[in-house]
């Protein structure tokens, strides 16, 4: 059976042919954690554990995954070490994007062509100079403020932390480490997935700003990790993505939106072969998702 998407159950949906336009307007928004599916989580962990190396990485919390199945109105979230916060290199630049867009919306930062150019460079090419300019533009405290916003709560000490940016992407500059682990660039799979989940439904800042952030995130210009595989197996899907790598730390996050697949996938890996592991994750995850349609998520 093909992995066909149908969101006809949602209210106020824009449809272009068989492909739905993001973000989606819905009558009632439920928090991602309320969509946790124990059965999907069990199946995901079992499939990943078929690989002995991955099983070992999971056991040592050096492999952490989050998946959100958006294939129909019955949204399902599953995590493997989902609340494990680790160093995530450039992936938390999505938090900088959020903070700058929030500042633009509130009028505390002027919306200029140079700012927009830097935001795109920061996300599409992971440009460190542009990222540092954007961090300096808003400051660490502003970034922390939006991440702790009660409406989205992308950093929550009660659930292991989340997204955090506490250092410029440059050699110079003071650190502003997270309160739990003292990390400067951090993420949990759950909160990275939660960022994209809020965007899907236009709930990050507001609908209009969510549209703009999705536009900045789409069409990644770096073709490694998830993108390497997805461009081969899902050439018609739209990809909204941010990744990161530093030494043995390899992270990737993507919202996949296509005619036969719709999901969010986040991976945080600590291993010298992490880039290759992330590439290879896509197909087993899709295998699990394709078999998840009739799962009883209460068990």
GROMACS .gro file of C-alpha atoms in nm:
model
  299
    1UNK     CA    1   0.000   0.000   0.000
    2UNK     CA    2   0.138   0.339  -0.091
    3UNK     CA    3   0.208   0.588   0.186
    4UNK     CA    4  -0.066   0.828   0.071
    5UNK     CA    5  -0.140   1.141   0.268
    6UNK     CA    6  -0.491   1.256   0.350
    7UNK     CA    7  -0.551   1.554   0.576
    8UNK     CA    8  -0.916   1.599   0.480
    9UNK     CA    9  -1.002   1.572   0.847
   10UNK     CA   10  -0.844   1.910   0.916
   11UNK     CA   11  -1.040   2.232   0.883
   12UNK     CA   12  -0.932   2.519   0.662
   13UNK     CA   13  -0.686   2.322   0.450
   14UNK     CA   14  -0.532   2.456   0.129
   15UNK     CA   15  -0.488   2.187  -0.136
   16UNK     CA   16  -0.310   2.213  -0.468
   17UNK     CA   17  -0.389   1.896  -0.662
   18UNK     CA   18  -0.266   1.604  -0.452
   19UNK     CA   19  -0.008   1.818  -0.273
   20UNK     CA   20  -0.102   2.020   0.031
   21UNK     CA   21   0.042   2.364   0.096
   22UNK     CA   22   0.227   2.426   0.421
   23UNK     CA   23   0.156   2.542   0.680
   24UNK     CA   24  -0.185   2.391   0.756
   25UNK     CA   25  -0.463   2.576   0.934
   26UNK     CA   26  -0.641   2.353   1.185
   27UNK     CA   27  -0.928   2.403   1.424
   28UNK     CA   28  -0.751   2.249   1.723
   29UNK     CA   29  -0.376   2.218   1.780
   30UNK     CA   30  -0.249   1.943   2.009
   31UNK     CA   31   0.099   1.943   2.161
   32UNK     CA   32   0.340   1.696   2.005
   33UNK     CA   33   0.391   1.500   2.328
   34UNK     CA   34   0.019   1.423   2.337
   35UNK     CA   35   0.065   1.230   2.010
   36UNK     CA   36   0.322   0.989   2.150
   37UNK     CA   37   0.264   0.639   2.011
   38UNK     CA   38   0.409   0.361   2.224
   39UNK     CA   39   0.359   0.101   1.952
   40UNK     CA   40   0.540   0.311   1.691
   41UNK     CA   41   0.820   0.374   1.940
   42UNK     CA   42   0.854   0.003   2.008
   43UNK     CA   43   0.861  -0.079   1.636
   44UNK     CA   44   1.112   0.197   1.564
   45UNK     CA   45   1.352   0.083   1.834
   46UNK     CA   46   1.320  -0.281   1.724
   47UNK     CA   47   1.394  -0.195   1.360
   48UNK     CA   48   1.695   0.021   1.446
   49UNK     CA   49   1.825  -0.246   1.684
   50UNK     CA   50   1.846  -0.496   1.400
   51UNK     CA   51   2.176  -0.323   1.327
   52UNK     CA   52   2.418  -0.429   1.603
   53UNK     CA   53   2.621  -0.108   1.584
   54UNK     CA   54   2.309   0.107   1.610
   55UNK     CA   55   2.178  -0.100   1.900
   56UNK     CA   56   2.502  -0.035   2.087
   57UNK     CA   57   2.486   0.339   2.013
   58UNK     CA   58   2.125   0.354   2.134
   59UNK     CA   59   2.216   0.174   2.457
   60UNK     CA   60   2.498   0.420   2.526
   61UNK     CA   61   2.278   0.720   2.433
   62UNK     CA   62   2.504   0.808   2.143
   63UNK     CA   63   2.217   0.764   1.898
   64UNK     CA   64   1.895   0.956   1.956
   65UNK     CA   65   1.601   0.968   1.716
   66UNK     CA   66   1.263   1.139   1.684
   67UNK     CA   67   0.997   1.065   1.423
   68UNK     CA   68   0.662   1.233   1.365
   69UNK     CA   69   0.423   1.055   1.128
   70UNK     CA   70   0.211   1.317   0.950
   71UNK     CA   71   0.061   1.080   0.693
   72UNK     CA   72  -0.298   1.130   0.811
   73UNK     CA   73  -0.508   1.297   1.081
   74UNK     CA   74  -0.382   1.044   1.339
   75UNK     CA   75  -0.045   1.206   1.410
   76UNK     CA   76   0.207   0.977   1.576
   77UNK     CA   77   0.526   1.071   1.760
   78UNK     CA   78   0.799   0.824   1.852
   79UNK     CA   79   1.137   0.878   2.013
   80UNK     CA   80   1.441   0.666   2.087
   81UNK     CA   81   1.637   0.858   2.353
   82UNK     CA   82   1.405   1.138   2.245
   83UNK     CA   83   1.471   1.363   2.547
   84UNK     CA   84   1.848   1.310   2.545
   85UNK     CA   85   2.014   1.651   2.505
   86UNK     CA   86   2.353   1.646   2.334
   87UNK     CA   87   2.591   1.873   2.149
   88UNK     CA   88   2.427   1.933   1.810
   89UNK     CA   89   2.675   2.158   1.624
   90UNK     CA   90   2.489   2.366   1.363
   91UNK     CA   91   2.143   2.210   1.398
   92UNK     CA   92   2.042   2.462   1.672
   93UNK     CA   93   2.075   2.742   1.416
   94UNK     CA   94   1.700   2.681   1.373
   95UNK     CA   95   1.666   2.842   1.717
   96UNK     CA   96   1.851   3.150   1.590
   97UNK     CA   97   1.613   3.165   1.293
   98UNK     CA   98   1.319   3.151   1.533
   99UNK     CA   99   1.461   3.422   1.760
  100UNK     CA  100   1.541   3.662   1.476
  101UNK     CA  101   1.199   3.616   1.315
  102UNK     CA  102   1.034   3.674   1.652
  103UNK     CA  103   1.235   3.994   1.697
  104UNK     CA  104   1.135   4.109   1.348
  105UNK     CA  105   0.771   4.036   1.428
  106UNK     CA  106   0.791   4.236   1.751
  107UNK     CA  107   0.969   4.525   1.579
  108UNK     CA  108   1.289   4.506   1.785
  109UNK     CA  109   1.492   4.405   1.478
  110UNK     CA  110   1.456   4.581   1.144
  111UNK     CA  111   1.366   4.353   0.856
  112UNK     CA  112   1.625   4.424   0.587
  113UNK     CA  113   1.753   4.244   0.275
  114UNK     CA  114   2.085   4.184   0.453
  115UNK     CA  115   1.912   4.013   0.748
  116UNK     CA  116   1.708   3.795   0.514
  117UNK     CA  117   2.022   3.706   0.318
  118UNK     CA  118   2.204   3.606   0.638
  119UNK     CA  119   1.910   3.394   0.756
  120UNK     CA  120   1.911   3.201   0.428
  121UNK     CA  121   2.290   3.160   0.434
  122UNK     CA  122   2.271   3.038   0.795
  123UNK     CA  123   2.014   2.768   0.714
  124UNK     CA  124   2.076   2.664   0.353
  125UNK     CA  125   2.457   2.667   0.365
  126UNK     CA  126   2.513   2.665   0.744
  127UNK     CA  127   2.734   2.971   0.704
  128UNK     CA  128   2.901   3.041   1.038
  129UNK     CA  129   2.974   3.409   0.975
  130UNK     CA  130   2.608   3.476   0.891
  131UNK     CA  131   2.499   3.274   1.194
  132UNK     CA  132   2.726   3.474   1.423
  133UNK     CA  133   2.590   3.802   1.285
  134UNK     CA  134   2.236   3.683   1.359
  135UNK     CA  135   2.327   3.570   1.712
  136UNK     CA  136   2.489   3.909   1.779
  137UNK     CA  137   2.181   4.082   1.637
  138UNK     CA  138   1.945   3.939   1.900
  139UNK     CA  139   2.171   3.813   2.182
  140UNK     CA  140   2.171   3.496   2.388
  141UNK     CA  141   1.903   3.608   2.632
  142UNK     CA  142   1.655   3.678   2.350
  143UNK     CA  143   1.722   3.333   2.204
  144UNK     CA  144   1.666   3.173   2.544
  145UNK     CA  145   1.347   3.376   2.592
  146UNK     CA  146   1.183   3.252   2.273
  147UNK     CA  147   1.294   2.893   2.335
  148UNK     CA  148   1.130   2.899   2.677
  149UNK     CA  149   0.812   3.059   2.540
  150UNK     CA  150   0.513   2.884   2.695
  151UNK     CA  151   0.340   2.865   2.357
  152UNK     CA  152   0.608   2.647   2.201
  153UNK     CA  153   0.849   2.556   2.485
  154UNK     CA  154   1.142   2.434   2.276
  155UNK     CA  155   1.368   2.432   2.581
  156UNK     CA  156   1.212   2.267   2.884
  157UNK     CA  157   1.430   2.158   3.180
  158UNK     CA  158   1.148   1.928   3.290
  159UNK     CA  159   1.184   1.715   2.977
  160UNK     CA  160   1.561   1.706   2.939
  161UNK     CA  161   1.623   2.051   2.793
  162UNK     CA  162   1.594   2.099   2.417
  163UNK     CA  163   1.723   2.352   2.167
  164UNK     CA  164   1.992   2.587   2.295
  165UNK     CA  165   2.235   2.840   2.147
  166UNK     CA  166   2.492   2.977   2.390
  167UNK     CA  167   2.795   3.051   2.175
  168UNK     CA  168   2.869   3.237   1.856
  169UNK     CA  169   2.975   3.020   1.561
  170UNK     CA  170   3.318   3.180   1.584
  171UNK     CA  171   3.634   3.137   1.789
  172UNK     CA  172   3.588   3.458   1.988
  173UNK     CA  173   3.304   3.546   2.221
  174UNK     CA  174   3.170   3.453   2.563
  175UNK     CA  175   2.970   3.137   2.631
  176UNK     CA  176   2.613   3.127   2.760
  177UNK     CA  177   2.580   2.755   2.845
  178UNK     CA  178   2.251   2.578   2.901
  179UNK     CA  179   2.157   2.530   3.270
  180UNK     CA  180   2.132   2.149   3.262
  181UNK     CA  181   2.448   2.023   3.094
  182UNK     CA  182   2.651   2.333   3.022
  183UNK     CA  183   2.627   2.286   2.645
  184UNK     CA  184   2.670   2.575   2.403
  185UNK     CA  185   2.492   2.433   2.094
  186UNK     CA  186   2.242   2.169   2.200
  187UNK     CA  187   1.927   1.983   2.103
  188UNK     CA  188   1.706   1.694   2.197
  189UNK     CA  189   1.542   1.501   1.913
  190UNK     CA  190   1.199   1.571   2.060
  191UNK     CA  191   1.238   1.949   2.071
  192UNK     CA  192   1.400   1.968   1.726
  193UNK     CA  193   1.102   1.772   1.592
  194UNK     CA  194   0.870   1.998   1.792
  195UNK     CA  195   1.014   2.302   1.610
  196UNK     CA  196   0.910   2.157   1.271
  197UNK     CA  197   0.579   2.033   1.412
  198UNK     CA  198   0.483   2.387   1.516
  199UNK     CA  199   0.580   2.513   1.171
  200UNK     CA  200   0.362   2.252   0.996
  201UNK     CA  201   0.055   2.404   1.159
  202UNK     CA  202   0.166   2.767   1.149
  203UNK     CA  203   0.208   2.788   1.525
  204UNK     CA  204   0.563   2.924   1.553
  205UNK     CA  205   0.518   3.297   1.631
  206UNK     CA  206   0.215   3.316   1.399
  207UNK     CA  207   0.093   3.176   1.070
  208UNK     CA  208   0.262   3.437   0.852
  209UNK     CA  209   0.603   3.405   1.021
  210UNK     CA  210   0.576   3.026   1.004
  211UNK     CA  211   0.530   3.060   0.627
  212UNK     CA  212   0.846   3.270   0.606
  213UNK     CA  213   1.053   3.031   0.818
  214UNK     CA  214   0.941   2.733   0.612
  215UNK     CA  215   1.048   2.919   0.298
  216UNK     CA  216   1.396   2.976   0.447
  217UNK     CA  217   1.425   2.610   0.552
  218UNK     CA  218   1.317   2.456   0.222
  219UNK     CA  219   1.547   2.339  -0.060
  220UNK     CA  220   1.866   2.274   0.143
  221UNK     CA  221   2.187   2.348  -0.044
  222UNK     CA  222   2.399   2.089   0.138
  223UNK     CA  223   2.332   1.743  -0.005
  224UNK     CA  224   2.464   1.512   0.266
  225UNK     CA  225   2.306   1.301   0.543
  226UNK     CA  226   1.924   1.274   0.513
  227UNK     CA  227   1.923   1.480   0.192
  228UNK     CA  228   2.162   1.241   0.018
  229UNK     CA  229   1.911   0.956   0.056
  230UNK     CA  230   1.587   1.151   0.025
  231UNK     CA  231   1.679   1.312  -0.306
  232UNK     CA  232   1.724   0.961  -0.443
  233UNK     CA  233   1.415   0.788  -0.303
  234UNK     CA  234   1.180   1.088  -0.281
  235UNK     CA  235   1.269   1.327  -0.565
  236UNK     CA  236   0.921   1.483  -0.564
  237UNK     CA  237   0.917   1.562  -0.193
  238UNK     CA  238   0.981   1.907  -0.051
  239UNK     CA  239   1.256   1.906   0.212
  240UNK     CA  240   1.277   2.158   0.498
  241UNK     CA  241   1.602   2.092   0.677
  242UNK     CA  242   1.893   2.185   0.905
  243UNK     CA  243   2.190   1.966   0.995
  244UNK     CA  244   2.515   1.995   1.187
  245UNK     CA  245   2.853   1.826   1.228
  246UNK     CA  246   3.155   1.876   1.451
  247UNK     CA  247   3.418   1.608   1.512
  248UNK     CA  248   3.221   1.292   1.606
  249UNK     CA  249   2.891   1.475   1.654
  250UNK     CA  250   2.654   1.446   1.357
  251UNK     CA  251   2.297   1.574   1.358
  252UNK     CA  252   2.021   1.619   1.104
  253UNK     CA  253   1.659   1.730   1.109
  254UNK     CA  254   1.413   1.732   0.823
  255UNK     CA  255   1.046   1.784   0.745
  256UNK     CA  256   0.964   1.567   0.443
  257UNK     CA  257   0.652   1.675   0.254
  258UNK     CA  258   0.568   1.477  -0.059
  259UNK     CA  259   0.286   1.294  -0.236
  260UNK     CA  260   0.382   0.957  -0.084
  261UNK     CA  261   0.548   1.052   0.244
  262UNK     CA  262   0.496   1.317   0.509
  263UNK     CA  263   0.699   1.305   0.827
  264UNK     CA  264   0.954   1.475   1.051
  265UNK     CA  265   1.281   1.297   1.127
  266UNK     CA  266   1.559   1.402   1.365
  267UNK     CA  267   1.882   1.215   1.440
  268UNK     CA  268   2.164   1.302   1.680
  269UNK     CA  269   2.464   1.069   1.650
  270UNK     CA  270   2.798   1.061   1.830
  271UNK     CA  271   3.023   0.841   1.620
  272UNK     CA  272   3.308   0.883   1.373
  273UNK     CA  273   3.086   0.732   1.102
  274UNK     CA  274   2.785   0.941   1.200
  275UNK     CA  275   2.732   1.101   0.861
  276UNK     CA  276   2.696   0.761   0.693
  277UNK     CA  277   2.470   0.636   0.974
  278UNK     CA  278   2.237   0.931   0.924
  279UNK     CA  279   2.219   0.860   0.550
  280UNK     CA  280   2.126   0.499   0.617
  281UNK     CA  281   1.857   0.583   0.873
  282UNK     CA  282   1.598   0.708   0.627
  283UNK     CA  283   1.497   0.378   0.468
  284UNK     CA  284   1.446   0.176   0.790
  285UNK     CA  285   1.250   0.466   0.938
  286UNK     CA  286   1.028   0.480   0.629
  287UNK     CA  287   0.981   0.103   0.654
  288UNK     CA  288   0.848   0.146   1.009
  289UNK     CA  289   0.626   0.439   0.910
  290UNK     CA  290   0.469   0.252   0.620
  291UNK     CA  291   0.365  -0.024   0.857
  292UNK     CA  292   0.226   0.215   1.120
  293UNK     CA  293  -0.114   0.305   0.973
  294UNK     CA  294  -0.326   0.079   1.193
  295UNK     CA  295  -0.117   0.083   1.510
  296UNK     CA  296  -0.292   0.101   1.845
  297UNK     CA  297  -0.098   0.383   2.009
  298UNK     CA  298  -0.239   0.323   2.357
  299UNK     CA  299  -0.046  -0.002   2.400
   0.00000   0.00000   0.00000
